[in-house]
Amino acid sequence: MAANKEQQSPYPLAAAANGYARSDTELASHDARELRKKKRMKCLLYIVLFAVFQTGIIMLFALTIMKIRTPKFRVRSATFENFNVGTPTNPSFSLRMNAEFGVKNTNFGHFKYQNSTVNFFYGLTHVGEVVVQKARAKARSTRKFNAVVELSLANAAAANTQLGNDLNSGVVRLSSQSKLTGKVELMKVLKKKKSTDMNCSMEIVTATQQLRNIVCK
């Protein structure tokens, strides 16, 4: 009996050993495939997130930096010289106004505008004008400049009645109108024509020779 046991072939053990070896190899191969799959999924996720991020940046860029807005042109303040006004019974005025104007440019590019004229009115009567020279308002800034305007009204029958009342109250109401035409230039690549209208109302206080209540639309 002992001799028969000793003479039994060892191949079944070898086969079993080989069976365990194949099982370990398959397990390792499966783990490697799963790892590669996870890496591919992470890579795909990163690509999708990057694409979403890039799309958001492009939309933000288009809605903010690349959006071209209309500049604003207005009267900011003024002082007076040679201030002469009539009386309620003999209404008139003649004065020199040193006005400060402003061109507000909220764009991310320069606004280059051409020569223009600012007209001043008392009611519907034209009382003065001043020429605005062409210039450039820098990006995201307000260009301020001064100009002297000669304002006068005399012997205007249509306006005399109201002017007499205004002089009696001590407040003369004026308005200003103008139009600036130019181009907004973004990054020296994109250029777009833009024009801005001035439509301001204001009051001159005759007692103090001051300008107040400037309202621009």
PDB file of N, CA, C and O in Angstrom, residues 13-72:
ATOM      1  N   LEU A  13      -1.385  17.435  -8.740  1.00  0.00           N
ATOM      2  CA  LEU A  13      -0.974  18.573  -7.927  1.00  0.00           C
ATOM      3  C   LEU A  13      -0.459  19.702  -8.801  1.00  0.00           C
ATOM      4  O   LEU A  13      -0.746  20.867  -8.584  1.00  0.00           O
ATOM      5  N   ALA A  14       0.321  19.296  -9.819  1.00  0.00           N
ATOM      6  CA  ALA A  14       0.848  20.330 -10.728  1.00  0.00           C
ATOM      7  C   ALA A  14      -0.275  20.994 -11.457  1.00  0.00           C
ATOM      8  O   ALA A  14      -0.282  22.215 -11.675  1.00  0.00           O
ATOM      9  N   ALA A  15      -1.283  20.193 -11.874  1.00  0.00           N
ATOM     10  CA  ALA A  15      -2.424  20.779 -12.580  1.00  0.00           C
ATOM     11  C   ALA A  15      -3.172  21.735 -11.686  1.00  0.00           C
ATOM     12  O   ALA A  15      -3.602  22.813 -12.105  1.00  0.00           O
ATOM     13  N   ALA A  16      -3.337  21.341 -10.429  1.00  0.00           N
ATOM     14  CA  ALA A  16      -4.029  22.234  -9.484  1.00  0.00           C
ATOM     15  C   ALA A  16      -3.260  23.508  -9.286  1.00  0.00           C
ATOM     16  O   ALA A  16      -3.815  24.595  -9.243  1.00  0.00           O
ATOM     17  N   ALA A  17      -1.913  23.322  -9.155  1.00  0.00           N
ATOM     18  CA  ALA A  17      -1.100  24.534  -8.991  1.00  0.00           C
ATOM     19  C   ALA A  17      -1.235  25.441 -10.186  1.00  0.00           C
ATOM     20  O   ALA A  17      -1.355  26.646 -10.079  1.00  0.00           O
ATOM     21  N   ASN A  18      -1.190  24.816 -11.385  1.00  0.00           N
ATOM     22  CA  ASN A  18      -1.353  25.621 -12.606  1.00  0.00           C
ATOM     23  C   ASN A  18      -2.724  26.256 -12.657  1.00  0.00           C
ATOM     24  O   ASN A  18      -2.900  27.381 -13.145  1.00  0.00           O
ATOM     25  N   GLY A  19      -3.734  25.621 -12.137  1.00  0.00           N
ATOM     26  CA  GLY A  19      -5.079  26.194 -12.103  1.00  0.00           C
ATOM     27  C   GLY A  19      -5.147  27.426 -11.239  1.00  0.00           C
ATOM     28  O   GLY A  19      -5.706  28.449 -11.612  1.00  0.00           O
ATOM     29  N   TYR A  20      -4.519  27.383 -10.068  1.00  0.00           N
ATOM     30  CA  TYR A  20      -4.476  28.567  -9.208  1.00  0.00           C
ATOM     31  C   TYR A  20      -3.704  29.693  -9.868  1.00  0.00           C
ATOM     32  O   TYR A  20      -4.056  30.858  -9.772  1.00  0.00           O
ATOM     33  N   ALA A  21      -2.638  29.363 -10.603  1.00  0.00           N
ATOM     34  CA  ALA A  21      -1.830  30.392 -11.276  1.00  0.00           C
ATOM     35  C   ALA A  21      -2.652  31.101 -12.333  1.00  0.00           C
ATOM     36  O   ALA A  21      -2.603  32.310 -12.480  1.00  0.00           O
ATOM     37  N   ARG A  22      -3.470  30.329 -13.099  1.00  0.00           N
ATOM     38  CA  ARG A  22      -4.294  30.962 -14.129  1.00  0.00           C
ATOM     39  C   ARG A  22      -5.361  31.854 -13.497  1.00  0.00           C
ATOM     40  O   ARG A  22      -5.683  32.918 -14.005  1.00  0.00           O
ATOM     41  N   SER A  23      -5.899  31.480 -12.386  1.00  0.00           N
ATOM     42  CA  SER A  23      -6.903  32.288 -11.711  1.00  0.00           C
ATOM     43  C   SER A  23      -6.320  33.615 -11.239  1.00  0.00           C
ATOM     44  O   SER A  23      -6.934  34.664 -11.387  1.00  0.00           O
ATOM     45  N   ASP A  24      -5.122  33.618 -10.699  1.00  0.00           N
ATOM     46  CA  ASP A  24      -4.460  34.849 -10.264  1.00  0.00           C
ATOM     47  C   ASP A  24      -4.182  35.765 -11.449  1.00  0.00           C
ATOM     48  O   ASP A  24      -4.333  36.991 -11.369  1.00  0.00           O
ATOM     49  N   THR A  25      -3.787  35.182 -12.576  1.00  0.00           N
ATOM     50  CA  THR A  25      -3.497  35.995 -13.767  1.00  0.00           C
ATOM     51  C   THR A  25      -4.757  36.672 -14.290  1.00  0.00           C
ATOM     52  O   THR A  25      -4.746  37.850 -14.655  1.00  0.00           O
ATOM     53  N   GLU A  26      -5.832  35.907 -14.315  1.00  0.00           N
ATOM     54  CA  GLU A  26      -7.094  36.492 -14.778  1.00  0.00           C
ATOM     55  C   GLU A  26      -7.548  37.603 -13.861  1.00  0.00           C
ATOM     56  O   GLU A  26      -8.062  38.641 -14.303  1.00  0.00           O
ATOM     57  N   LEU A  27      -7.384  37.424 -12.547  1.00  0.00           N
ATOM     58  CA  LEU A  27      -7.768  38.454 -11.581  1.00  0.00           C
ATOM     59  C   LEU A  27      -6.952  39.726 -11.771  1.00  0.00           C
ATOM     60  O   LEU A  27      -7.476  40.834 -11.757  1.00  0.00           O
ATOM     61  N   ALA A  28      -5.649  39.531 -11.967  1.00  0.00           N
ATOM     62  CA  ALA A  28      -4.779  40.694 -12.180  1.00  0.00           C
ATOM     63  C   ALA A  28      -5.141  41.416 -13.464  1.00  0.00           C
ATOM     64  O   ALA A  28      -5.144  42.662 -13.546  1.00  0.00           O
ATOM     65  N   SER A  29      -5.473  40.647 -14.514  1.00  0.00           N
ATOM     66  CA  SER A  29      -5.860  41.247 -15.793  1.00  0.00           C
ATOM     67  C   SER A  29      -7.162  42.024 -15.646  1.00  0.00           C
ATOM     68  O   SER A  29      -7.323  43.116 -16.193  1.00  0.00           O
ATOM     69  N   HIS A  30      -8.094  41.461 -14.892  1.00  0.00           N
ATOM     70  CA  HIS A  30      -9.373  42.147 -14.664  1.00  0.00           C
ATOM     71  C   HIS A  30      -9.161  43.458 -13.901  1.00  0.00           C
ATOM     72  O   HIS A  30      -9.752  44.497 -14.229  1.00  0.00           O
ATOM     73  N   ASP A  31      -8.324  43.410 -12.870  1.00  0.00           N
ATOM     74  CA  ASP A  31      -8.033  44.632 -12.103  1.00  0.00           C
ATOM     75  C   ASP A  31      -7.384  45.687 -12.986  1.00  0.00           C
ATOM     76  O   ASP A  31      -7.687  46.893 -12.868  1.00  0.00           O
ATOM     77  N   ALA A  32      -6.498  45.268 -13.879  1.00  0.00           N
ATOM     78  CA  ALA A  32      -5.830  46.223 -14.775  1.00  0.00           C
ATOM     79  C   ALA A  32      -6.833  46.871 -15.712  1.00  0.00           C
ATOM     80  O   ALA A  32      -6.772  48.079 -15.989  1.00  0.00           O
ATOM     81  N   ARG A  33      -7.794  46.052 -16.224  1.00  0.00           N
ATOM     82  CA  ARG A  33      -8.818  46.606 -17.111  1.00  0.00           C
ATOM     83  C   ARG A  33      -9.696  47.616 -16.376  1.00  0.00           C
ATOM     84  O   ARG A  33     -10.047  48.675 -16.908  1.00  0.00           O
ATOM     85  N   GLU A  34     -10.068  47.281 -15.148  1.00  0.00           N
ATOM     86  CA  GLU A  34     -10.878  48.201 -14.352  1.00  0.00           C
ATOM     87  C   GLU A  34     -10.137  49.501 -14.082  1.00  0.00           C
ATOM     88  O   GLU A  34     -10.724  50.594 -14.114  1.00  0.00           O
ATOM     89  N   LEU A  35      -8.848  49.413 -13.810  1.00  0.00           N
ATOM     90  CA  LEU A  35      -8.046  50.600 -13.544  1.00  0.00           C
ATOM     91  C   LEU A  35      -7.968  51.496 -14.779  1.00  0.00           C
ATOM     92  O   LEU A  35      -8.106  52.722 -14.696  1.00  0.00           O
ATOM     93  N   ARG A  36      -7.758  50.838 -15.952  1.00  0.00           N
ATOM     94  CA  ARG A  36      -7.709  51.617 -17.193  1.00  0.00           C
ATOM     95  C   ARG A  36      -9.058  52.271 -17.482  1.00  0.00           C
ATOM     96  O   ARG A  36      -9.132  53.409 -17.947  1.00  0.00           O
ATOM     97  N   LYS A  37     -10.134  51.566 -17.181  1.00  0.00           N
ATOM     98  CA  LYS A  37     -11.471  52.106 -17.396  1.00  0.00           C
ATOM     99  C   LYS A  37     -11.717  53.337 -16.516  1.00  0.00           C
ATOM    100  O   LYS A  37     -12.261  54.354 -16.975  1.00  0.00           O
ATOM    101  N   LYS A  38     -11.302  53.231 -15.246  1.00  0.00           N
ATOM    102  CA  LYS A  38     -11.458  54.371 -14.340  1.00  0.00           C
ATOM    103  C   LYS A  38     -10.636  55.567 -14.805  1.00  0.00           C
ATOM    104  O   LYS A  38     -11.084  56.712 -14.735  1.00  0.00           O
ATOM    105  N   LYS A  39      -9.440  55.301 -15.292  1.00  0.00           N
ATOM    106  CA  LYS A  39      -8.597  56.384 -15.790  1.00  0.00           C
ATOM    107  C   LYS A  39      -9.228  57.057 -17.000  1.00  0.00           C
ATOM    108  O   LYS A  39      -9.193  58.281 -17.143  1.00  0.00           O
ATOM    109  N   ARG A  40      -9.815  56.231 -17.904  1.00  0.00           N
ATOM    110  CA  ARG A  40     -10.474  56.802 -19.070  1.00  0.00           C
ATOM    111  C   ARG A  40     -11.686  57.648 -18.666  1.00  0.00           C
ATOM    112  O   ARG A  40     -11.932  58.718 -19.236  1.00  0.00           O
ATOM    113  N   MET A  41     -12.438  57.163 -17.676  1.00  0.00           N
ATOM    114  CA  MET A  41     -13.602  57.915 -17.199  1.00  0.00           C
ATOM    115  C   MET A  41     -13.185  59.239 -16.578  1.00  0.00           C
ATOM    116  O   MET A  41     -13.815  60.280 -16.798  1.00  0.00           O
ATOM    117  N   LYS A  42     -12.094  59.211 -15.787  1.00  0.00           N
ATOM    118  CA  LYS A  42     -11.592  60.453 -15.205  1.00  0.00           C
ATOM    119  C   LYS A  42     -11.125  61.419 -16.282  1.00  0.00           C
ATOM    120  O   LYS A  42     -11.398  62.621 -16.229  1.00  0.00           O
ATOM    121  N   CYS A  43     -10.439  60.885 -17.268  1.00  0.00           N
ATOM    122  CA  CYS A  43      -9.950  61.724 -18.366  1.00  0.00           C
ATOM    123  C   CYS A  43     -11.119  62.359 -19.117  1.00  0.00           C
ATOM    124  O   CYS A  43     -11.102  63.547 -19.442  1.00  0.00           O
ATOM    125  N   LEU A  44     -12.158  61.560 -19.378  1.00  0.00           N
ATOM    126  CA  LEU A  44     -13.340  62.070 -20.071  1.00  0.00           C
ATOM    127  C   LEU A  44     -14.035  63.144 -19.234  1.00  0.00           C
ATOM    128  O   LEU A  44     -14.475  64.176 -19.753  1.00  0.00           O
ATOM    129  N   LEU A  45     -14.110  62.916 -17.927  1.00  0.00           N
ATOM    130  CA  LEU A  45     -14.727  63.893 -17.025  1.00  0.00           C
ATOM    131  C   LEU A  45     -13.961  65.212 -17.040  1.00  0.00           C
ATOM    132  O   LEU A  45     -14.551  66.291 -17.095  1.00  0.00           O
ATOM    133  N   TYR A  46     -12.635  65.121 -16.996  1.00  0.00           N
ATOM    134  CA  TYR A  46     -11.813  66.328 -17.038  1.00  0.00           C
ATOM    135  C   TYR A  46     -12.013  67.088 -18.348  1.00  0.00           C
ATOM    136  O   TYR A  46     -12.076  68.318 -18.371  1.00  0.00           O
ATOM    137  N   ILE A  47     -12.141  66.342 -19.451  1.00  0.00           N
ATOM    138  CA  ILE A  47     -12.348  66.989 -20.747  1.00  0.00           C
ATOM    139  C   ILE A  47     -13.693  67.717 -20.774  1.00  0.00           C
ATOM    140  O   ILE A  47     -13.799  68.856 -21.244  1.00  0.00           O
ATOM    141  N   VAL A  48     -14.735  67.066 -20.252  1.00  0.00           N
ATOM    142  CA  VAL A  48     -16.064  67.687 -20.211  1.00  0.00           C
ATOM    143  C   VAL A  48     -16.057  68.929 -19.330  1.00  0.00           C
ATOM    144  O   VAL A  48     -16.591  69.984 -19.710  1.00  0.00           O
ATOM    145  N   LEU A  49     -15.444  68.828 -18.154  1.00  0.00           N
ATOM    146  CA  LEU A  49     -15.367  69.983 -17.252  1.00  0.00           C
ATOM    147  C   LEU A  49     -14.586  71.125 -17.880  1.00  0.00           C
ATOM    148  O   LEU A  49     -14.962  72.292 -17.754  1.00  0.00           O
ATOM    149  N   PHE A  50     -13.507  70.811 -18.562  1.00  0.00           N
ATOM    150  CA  PHE A  50     -12.707  71.848 -19.221  1.00  0.00           C
ATOM    151  C   PHE A  50     -13.519  72.514 -20.330  1.00  0.00           C
ATOM    152  O   PHE A  50     -13.459  73.730 -20.499  1.00  0.00           O
ATOM    153  N   ALA A  51     -14.283  71.708 -21.090  1.00  0.00           N
ATOM    154  CA  ALA A  51     -15.111  72.265 -22.161  1.00  0.00           C
ATOM    155  C   ALA A  51     -16.179  73.196 -21.593  1.00  0.00           C
ATOM    156  O   ALA A  51     -16.433  74.280 -22.134  1.00  0.00           O
ATOM    157  N   VAL A  52     -16.804  72.779 -20.480  1.00  0.00           N
ATOM    158  CA  VAL A  52     -17.815  73.623 -19.839  1.00  0.00           C
ATOM    159  C   VAL A  52     -17.182  74.914 -19.328  1.00  0.00           C
ATOM    160  O   VAL A  52     -17.741  76.005 -19.480  1.00  0.00           O
ATOM    161  N   PHE A  53     -16.004  74.786 -18.722  1.00  0.00           N
ATOM    162  CA  PHE A  53     -15.300  75.964 -18.216  1.00  0.00           C
ATOM    163  C   PHE A  53     -14.950  76.927 -19.346  1.00  0.00           C
ATOM    164  O   PHE A  53     -15.150  78.141 -19.242  1.00  0.00           O
ATOM    165  N   GLN A  54     -14.442  76.383 -20.452  1.00  0.00           N
ATOM    166  CA  GLN A  54     -14.084  77.219 -21.597  1.00  0.00           C
ATOM    167  C   GLN A  54     -15.312  77.902 -22.188  1.00  0.00           C
ATOM    168  O   GLN A  54     -15.258  79.086 -22.555  1.00  0.00           O
ATOM    169  N   THR A  55     -16.425  77.170 -22.264  1.00  0.00           N
ATOM    170  CA  THR A  55     -17.661  77.766 -22.770  1.00  0.00           C
ATOM    171  C   THR A  55     -18.115  78.908 -21.878  1.00  0.00           C
ATOM    172  O   THR A  55     -18.549  79.959 -22.356  1.00  0.00           O
ATOM    173  N   GLY A  56     -18.028  78.718 -20.558  1.00  0.00           N
ATOM    174  CA  GLY A  56     -18.399  79.780 -19.619  1.00  0.00           C
ATOM    175  C   GLY A  56     -17.525  81.013 -19.776  1.00  0.00           C
ATOM    176  O   GLY A  56     -18.020  82.149 -19.755  1.00  0.00           O
ATOM    177  N   ILE A  57     -16.221  80.789 -19.953  1.00  0.00           N
ATOM    178  CA  ILE A  57     -15.298  81.911 -20.130  1.00  0.00           C
ATOM    179  C   ILE A  57     -15.615  82.677 -21.410  1.00  0.00           C
ATOM    180  O   ILE A  57     -15.633  83.915 -21.440  1.00  0.00           O
ATOM    181  N   ILE A  58     -15.883  81.930 -22.482  1.00  0.00           N
ATOM    182  CA  ILE A  58     -16.202  82.573 -23.761  1.00  0.00           C
ATOM    183  C   ILE A  58     -17.497  83.382 -23.651  1.00  0.00           C
ATOM    184  O   ILE A  58     -17.585  84.515 -24.152  1.00  0.00           O
ATOM    185  N   MET A  59     -18.511  82.824 -22.995  1.00  0.00           N
ATOM    186  CA  MET A  59     -19.779  83.543 -22.836  1.00  0.00           C
ATOM    187  C   MET A  59     -19.596  84.794 -21.985  1.00  0.00           C
ATOM    188  O   MET A  59     -20.137  85.853 -22.301  1.00  0.00           O
ATOM    189  N   LEU A  60     -18.835  84.662 -20.893  1.00  0.00           N
ATOM    190  CA  LEU A  60     -18.560  85.814 -20.037  1.00  0.00           C
ATOM    191  C   LEU A  60     -17.799  86.878 -20.813  1.00  0.00           C
ATOM    192  O   LEU A  60     -18.088  88.081 -20.707  1.00  0.00           O
ATOM    193  N   PHE A  61     -16.841  86.456 -21.608  1.00  0.00           N
ATOM    194  CA  PHE A  61     -16.054  87.381 -22.422  1.00  0.00           C
ATOM    195  C   PHE A  61     -16.950  88.104 -23.433  1.00  0.00           C
ATOM    196  O   PHE A  61     -16.833  89.315 -23.634  1.00  0.00           O
ATOM    197  N   ALA A  62     -17.869  87.349 -24.043  1.00  0.00           N
ATOM    198  CA  ALA A  62     -18.748  87.940 -25.052  1.00  0.00           C
ATOM    199  C   ALA A  62     -19.753  88.898 -24.440  1.00  0.00           C
ATOM    200  O   ALA A  62     -20.096  89.924 -25.044  1.00  0.00           O
ATOM    201  N   LEU A  63     -20.236  88.578 -23.239  1.00  0.00           N
ATOM    202  CA  LEU A  63     -21.271  89.400 -22.613  1.00  0.00           C
ATOM    203  C   LEU A  63     -20.723  90.611 -21.885  1.00  0.00           C
ATOM    204  O   LEU A  63     -21.484  91.539 -21.583  1.00  0.00           O
ATOM    205  N   THR A  64     -19.443  90.621 -21.582  1.00  0.00           N
ATOM    206  CA  THR A  64     -18.867  91.743 -20.836  1.00  0.00           C
ATOM    207  C   THR A  64     -17.858  92.520 -21.680  1.00  0.00           C
ATOM    208  O   THR A  64     -18.112  93.645 -22.094  1.00  0.00           O
ATOM    209  N   ILE A  65     -16.745  91.911 -21.947  1.00  0.00           N
ATOM    210  CA  ILE A  65     -15.666  92.621 -22.625  1.00  0.00           C
ATOM    211  C   ILE A  65     -16.027  92.954 -24.070  1.00  0.00           C
ATOM    212  O   ILE A  65     -15.796  94.071 -24.542  1.00  0.00           O
ATOM    213  N   MET A  66     -16.620  91.989 -24.786  1.00  0.00           N
ATOM    214  CA  MET A  66     -16.888  92.201 -26.201  1.00  0.00           C
ATOM    215  C   MET A  66     -18.201  92.938 -26.465  1.00  0.00           C
ATOM    216  O   MET A  66     -18.478  93.318 -27.601  1.00  0.00           O
ATOM    217  N   LYS A  67     -19.020  93.139 -25.456  1.00  0.00           N
ATOM    218  CA  LYS A  67     -20.275  93.861 -25.650  1.00  0.00           C
ATOM    219  C   LYS A  67     -19.990  95.359 -25.760  1.00  0.00           C
ATOM    220  O   LYS A  67     -19.366  95.951 -24.875  1.00  0.00           O
ATOM    221  N   ILE A  68     -20.450  95.971 -26.832  1.00  0.00           N
ATOM    222  CA  ILE A  68     -20.180  97.382 -27.075  1.00  0.00           C
ATOM    223  C   ILE A  68     -21.381  98.211 -26.617  1.00  0.00           C
ATOM    224  O   ILE A  68     -22.500  98.019 -27.098  1.00  0.00           O
ATOM    225  N   ARG A  69     -21.130  99.128 -25.710  1.00  0.00           N
ATOM    226  CA  ARG A  69     -22.175  99.979 -25.149  1.00  0.00           C
ATOM    227  C   ARG A  69     -22.070 101.389 -25.723  1.00  0.00           C
ATOM    228  O   ARG A  69     -21.003 101.810 -26.151  1.00  0.00           O
ATOM    229  N   THR A  70     -23.175 102.099 -25.661  1.00  0.00           N
ATOM    230  CA  THR A  70     -23.204 103.478 -26.160  1.00  0.00           C
ATOM    231  C   THR A  70     -22.583 104.418 -25.129  1.00  0.00           C
ATOM    232  O   THR A  70     -23.038 104.451 -23.972  1.00  0.00           O
ATOM    233  N   PRO A  71     -21.559 105.186 -25.485  1.00  0.00           N
ATOM    234  CA  PRO A  71     -20.989 106.163 -24.551  1.00  0.00           C
ATOM    235  C   PRO A  71     -22.011 107.238 -24.180  1.00  0.00           C
ATOM    236  O   PRO A  71     -23.048 107.389 -24.834  1.00  0.00           O
ATOM    237  N   LYS A  72     -21.713 108.000 -23.153  1.00  0.00           N
ATOM    238  CA  LYS A  72     -22.609 109.065 -22.696  1.00  0.00           C
ATOM    239  C   LYS A  72     -21.887 110.414 -22.784  1.00  0.00           C
ATOM    240  O   LYS A  72     -20.716 110.518 -22.421  1.00  0.00           O
TER     241      LYS A  72
END
